[in-house]
Coordinates of C-alpha atoms in Angstrom, one line a residue:
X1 CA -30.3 20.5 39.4
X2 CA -33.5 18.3 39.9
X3 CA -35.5 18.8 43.3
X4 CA -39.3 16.6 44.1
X5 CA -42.1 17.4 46.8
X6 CA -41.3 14.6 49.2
X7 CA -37.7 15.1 49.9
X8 CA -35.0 18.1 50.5
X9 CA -32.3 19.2 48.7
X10 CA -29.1 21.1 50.4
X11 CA -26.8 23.4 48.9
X12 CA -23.5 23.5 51.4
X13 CA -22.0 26.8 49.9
X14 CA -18.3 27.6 51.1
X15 CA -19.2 30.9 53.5
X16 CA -22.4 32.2 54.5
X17 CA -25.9 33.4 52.3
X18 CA -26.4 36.7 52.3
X19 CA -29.4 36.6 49.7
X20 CA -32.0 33.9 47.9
X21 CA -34.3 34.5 45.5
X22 CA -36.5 31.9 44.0
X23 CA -37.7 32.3 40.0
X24 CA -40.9 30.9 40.9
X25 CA -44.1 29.5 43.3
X26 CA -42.9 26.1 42.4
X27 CA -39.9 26.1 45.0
X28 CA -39.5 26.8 48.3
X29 CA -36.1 27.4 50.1
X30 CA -35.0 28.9 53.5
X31 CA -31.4 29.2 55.0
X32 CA -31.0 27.0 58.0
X33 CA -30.6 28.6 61.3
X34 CA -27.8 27.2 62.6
X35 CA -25.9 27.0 59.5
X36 CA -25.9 29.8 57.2
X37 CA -23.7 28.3 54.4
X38 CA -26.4 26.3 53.7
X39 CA -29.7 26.4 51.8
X40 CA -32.8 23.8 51.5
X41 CA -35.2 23.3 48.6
X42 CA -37.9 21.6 48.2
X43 CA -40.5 21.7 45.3
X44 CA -44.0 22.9 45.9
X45 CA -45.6 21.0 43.2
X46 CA -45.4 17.4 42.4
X47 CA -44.7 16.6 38.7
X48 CA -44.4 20.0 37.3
X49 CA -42.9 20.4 33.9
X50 CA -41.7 23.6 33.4
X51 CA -38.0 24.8 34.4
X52 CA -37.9 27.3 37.2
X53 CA -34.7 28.4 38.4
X54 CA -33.5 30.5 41.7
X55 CA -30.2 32.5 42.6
X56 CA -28.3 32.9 45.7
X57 CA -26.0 35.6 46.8
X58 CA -22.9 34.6 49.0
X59 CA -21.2 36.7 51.7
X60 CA -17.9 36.8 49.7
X61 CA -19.9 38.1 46.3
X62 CA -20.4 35.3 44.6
X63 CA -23.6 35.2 42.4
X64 CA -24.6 31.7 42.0
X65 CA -27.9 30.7 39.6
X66 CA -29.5 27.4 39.3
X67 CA -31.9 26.1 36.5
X68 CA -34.2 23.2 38.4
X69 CA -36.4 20.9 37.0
X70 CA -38.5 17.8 38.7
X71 CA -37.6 14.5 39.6
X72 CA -39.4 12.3 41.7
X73 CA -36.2 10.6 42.9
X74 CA -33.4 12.5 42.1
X75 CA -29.9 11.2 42.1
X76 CA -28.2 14.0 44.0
X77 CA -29.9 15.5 47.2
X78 CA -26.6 16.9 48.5
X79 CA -24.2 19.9 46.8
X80 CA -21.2 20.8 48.2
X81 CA -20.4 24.1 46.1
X82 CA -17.2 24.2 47.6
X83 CA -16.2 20.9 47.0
X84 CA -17.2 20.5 43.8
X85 CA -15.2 24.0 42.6
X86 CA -12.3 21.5 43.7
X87 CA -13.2 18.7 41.9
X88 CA -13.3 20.9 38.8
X89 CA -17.3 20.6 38.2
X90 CA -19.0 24.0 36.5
X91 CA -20.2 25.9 38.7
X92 CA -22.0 29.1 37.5
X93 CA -20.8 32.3 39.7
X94 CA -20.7 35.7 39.2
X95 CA -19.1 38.7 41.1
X96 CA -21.5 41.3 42.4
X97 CA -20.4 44.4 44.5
X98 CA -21.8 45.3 47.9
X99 CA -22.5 48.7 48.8
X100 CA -21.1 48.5 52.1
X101 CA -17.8 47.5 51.3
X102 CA -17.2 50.6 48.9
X103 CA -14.8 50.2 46.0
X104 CA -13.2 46.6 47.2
X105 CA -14.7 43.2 45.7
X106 CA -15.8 41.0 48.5
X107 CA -13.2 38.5 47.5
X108 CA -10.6 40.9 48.0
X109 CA -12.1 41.8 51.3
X110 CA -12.8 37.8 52.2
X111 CA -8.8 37.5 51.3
X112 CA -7.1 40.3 53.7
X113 CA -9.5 39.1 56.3
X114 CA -8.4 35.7 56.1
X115 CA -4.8 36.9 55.8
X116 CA -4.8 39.0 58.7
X117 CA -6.5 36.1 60.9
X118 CA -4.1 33.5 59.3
X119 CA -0.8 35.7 60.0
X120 CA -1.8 36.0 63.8
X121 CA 0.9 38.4 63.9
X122 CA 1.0 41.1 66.9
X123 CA 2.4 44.3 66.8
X124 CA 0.6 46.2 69.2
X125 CA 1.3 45.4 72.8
X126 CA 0.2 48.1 75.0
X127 CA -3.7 47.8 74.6
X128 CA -5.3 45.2 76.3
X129 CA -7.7 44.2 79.2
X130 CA -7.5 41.6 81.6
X131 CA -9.9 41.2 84.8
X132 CA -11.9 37.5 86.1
X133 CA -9.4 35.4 84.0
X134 CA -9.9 37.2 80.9
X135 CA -7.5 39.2 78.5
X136 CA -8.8 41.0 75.7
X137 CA -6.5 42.2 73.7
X138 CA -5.3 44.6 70.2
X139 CA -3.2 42.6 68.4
X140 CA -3.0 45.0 64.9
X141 CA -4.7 47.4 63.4
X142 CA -4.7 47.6 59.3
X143 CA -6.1 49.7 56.8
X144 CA -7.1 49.6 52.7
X145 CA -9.0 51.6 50.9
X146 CA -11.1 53.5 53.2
X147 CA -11.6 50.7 55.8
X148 CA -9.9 49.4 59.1
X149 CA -9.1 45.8 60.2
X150 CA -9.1 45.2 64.2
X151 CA -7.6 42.5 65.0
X152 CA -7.9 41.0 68.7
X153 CA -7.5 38.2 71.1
X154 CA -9.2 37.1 74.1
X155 CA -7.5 34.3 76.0
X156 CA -9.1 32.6 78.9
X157 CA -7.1 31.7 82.1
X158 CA -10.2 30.6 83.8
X159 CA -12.1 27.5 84.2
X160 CA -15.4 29.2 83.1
X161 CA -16.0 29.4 79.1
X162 CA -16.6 32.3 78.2
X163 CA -19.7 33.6 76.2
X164 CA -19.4 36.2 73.7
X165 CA -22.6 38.4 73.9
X166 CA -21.5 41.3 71.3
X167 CA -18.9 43.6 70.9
X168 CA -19.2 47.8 70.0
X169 CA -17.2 50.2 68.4
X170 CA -17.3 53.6 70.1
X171 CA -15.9 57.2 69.6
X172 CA -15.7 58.4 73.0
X173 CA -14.6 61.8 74.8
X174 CA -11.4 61.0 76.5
X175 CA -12.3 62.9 79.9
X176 CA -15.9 64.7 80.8
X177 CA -16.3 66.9 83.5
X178 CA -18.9 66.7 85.5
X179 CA -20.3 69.6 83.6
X180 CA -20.1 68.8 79.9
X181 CA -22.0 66.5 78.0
X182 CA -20.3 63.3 76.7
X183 CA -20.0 62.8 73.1
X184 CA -20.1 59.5 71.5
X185 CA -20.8 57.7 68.2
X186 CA -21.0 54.2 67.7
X187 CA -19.1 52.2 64.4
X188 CA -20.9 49.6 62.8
X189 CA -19.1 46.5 62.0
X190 CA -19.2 45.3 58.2
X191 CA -17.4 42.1 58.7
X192 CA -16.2 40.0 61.1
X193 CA -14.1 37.0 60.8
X194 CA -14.3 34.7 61.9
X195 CA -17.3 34.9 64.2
X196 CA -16.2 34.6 67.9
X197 CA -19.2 33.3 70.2
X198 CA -17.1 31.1 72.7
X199 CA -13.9 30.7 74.1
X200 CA -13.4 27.5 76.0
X201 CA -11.9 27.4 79.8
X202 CA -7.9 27.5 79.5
X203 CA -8.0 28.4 75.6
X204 CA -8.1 31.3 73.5
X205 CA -9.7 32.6 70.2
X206 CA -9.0 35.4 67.8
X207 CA -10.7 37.6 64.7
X208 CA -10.4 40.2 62.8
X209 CA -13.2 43.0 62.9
X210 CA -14.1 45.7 59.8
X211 CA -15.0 48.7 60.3
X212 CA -15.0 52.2 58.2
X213 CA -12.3 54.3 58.2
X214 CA -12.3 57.1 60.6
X215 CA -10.3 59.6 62.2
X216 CA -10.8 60.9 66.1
X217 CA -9.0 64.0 67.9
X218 CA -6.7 63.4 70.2
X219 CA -9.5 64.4 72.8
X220 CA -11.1 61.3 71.7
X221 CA -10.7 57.7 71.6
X222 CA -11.7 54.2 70.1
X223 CA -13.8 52.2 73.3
X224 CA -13.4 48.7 71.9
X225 CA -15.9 47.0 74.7
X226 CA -16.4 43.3 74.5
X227 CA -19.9 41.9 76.1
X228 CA -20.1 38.5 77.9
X229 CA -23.3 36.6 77.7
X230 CA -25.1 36.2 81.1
X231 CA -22.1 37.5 82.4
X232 CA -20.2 40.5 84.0
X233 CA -16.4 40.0 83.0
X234 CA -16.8 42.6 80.2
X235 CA -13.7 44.0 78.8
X236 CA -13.0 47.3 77.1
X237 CA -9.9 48.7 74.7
X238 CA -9.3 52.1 74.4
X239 CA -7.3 53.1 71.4
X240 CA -5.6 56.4 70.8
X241 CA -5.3 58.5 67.4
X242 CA -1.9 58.0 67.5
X243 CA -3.0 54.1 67.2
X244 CA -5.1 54.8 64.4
X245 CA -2.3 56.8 62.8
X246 CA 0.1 54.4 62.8
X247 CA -2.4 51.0 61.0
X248 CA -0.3 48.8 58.9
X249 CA -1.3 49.1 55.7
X250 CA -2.7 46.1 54.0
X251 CA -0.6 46.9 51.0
X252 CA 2.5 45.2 52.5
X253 CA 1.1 42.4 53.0
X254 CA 0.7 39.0 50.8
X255 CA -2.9 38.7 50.0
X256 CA -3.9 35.4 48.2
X257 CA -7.7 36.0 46.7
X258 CA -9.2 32.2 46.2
X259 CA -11.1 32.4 43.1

């Protein structure tokens, strides 16, 4: 790809940049705020002659490299990785694995994701939370090789959207006595999909959360606890062992990985 000093060029890839290295002073690039799927770059230099290259890691494990050169006016300012896999143009990509996600290719993980979201099937239909207009509800849970899938729905009655703060993943003691210390350890999401911020008055939004695999005593539970933003109508699951138990597994379903 060509870049020059005076003007930017943007890379629109098809999910969010988790990594961007540059081969050399000659470029500069950042990942725009409010996009994340999409990179700039811009050349440093004017008229340099050498080629320089950089490389950009994607949140679904793609490994994408790009030899640049300069051009005072290019012809293309604009890629659209995603469209242009359609159209049948070369794109170089590679595979990487990501610690996080253990044994399972990010495609793979990208796919069930996806799947599970796409489904919107519920089987679970005794946890939920509802106060101010707002139900927050388990919909499934799902598991594959060493790692569960949440998936939940909040539906607002109201005619206040509702702002998504952030959402934690607890292992709580069931009851504490006023005596006894409470015990509790708090899950770190690896992926979410897709990324709930909002949901609109009178509508409702869904996604599908990752998490470890994990087991809890049946003194324990899951404390699902969902966060609005400048807000107090906060909701909170509680899921049993028996819950955990009982996760579909991932196996029975039809997972279509998009190469």
């Amino acid at each position: 790809m060509e870049v020059t000093y005076n003007k930017t060029t943007h890379l629109i890839f098809p999910v969010s940049i988790r990594y961007a290295d540059l081969g050399s002073m000659l470029l500069t690039a950042g990942i725009a705020e409010d996009a994340k799927n999409v990179l700039r770059v811009k050349a440093t230099e004017k008229d340099f002659s050498e080629e320089t290259n950089f490389s950009v890691i994607t949140e679904d494990g793609k490994f994408y490299n790009f030899n640049v050169t300069y051009n005072a006016d290019p012809q293309t300012l604009n890629y659209d990785l995603h469209k242009m896999q359609q159209e049948g143009e070369r794109v170089e990509q590679k595979n990487v694995q990501f610690e996080e996600l253990g044994f399972n290719p990010p495609s793979l993980t990208e796919a069930v994701l996806k799947t599970i979201y796409q489904q919107d099937k519920r089987y679970i239909r005794h946890i939920g939370s509802k106060s101010y207009g707002i139900q927050f509800i388990l919909k499934g849970i799902y598991v594959h090789n060493g790692k569960f899938y949440f998936h939940s729905e909040v539906k607002n009655k109201s005619n206040v959207p509702y702002l998504i703060d952030y959402c934690t993943f607890k292992i709580v003691d069931k009851q504490v006595g006023k005596r006894t210390v409470s015990q509790e350890k708090q899950l770190t999401p690896l992926r979410e999909y897709p990324m709930m911020e909002m949901v609109s008055d009178e509508s409702s939004a869904s996604n599908v959360v990752l998490v470890d695999q994990f087991t809890i005593t049946d003194d324990q539970i899951l404390r699902i606890a969902l966060y609005e933003k400048n807000g107090g109508r906060n909701q909170v699951l509680e899921i049993e062992n028996s819950d955990l138990v009982n996760a579909k597994p991932v196996s029975d379903m039809k997972i279509k990985i998009s190469q």
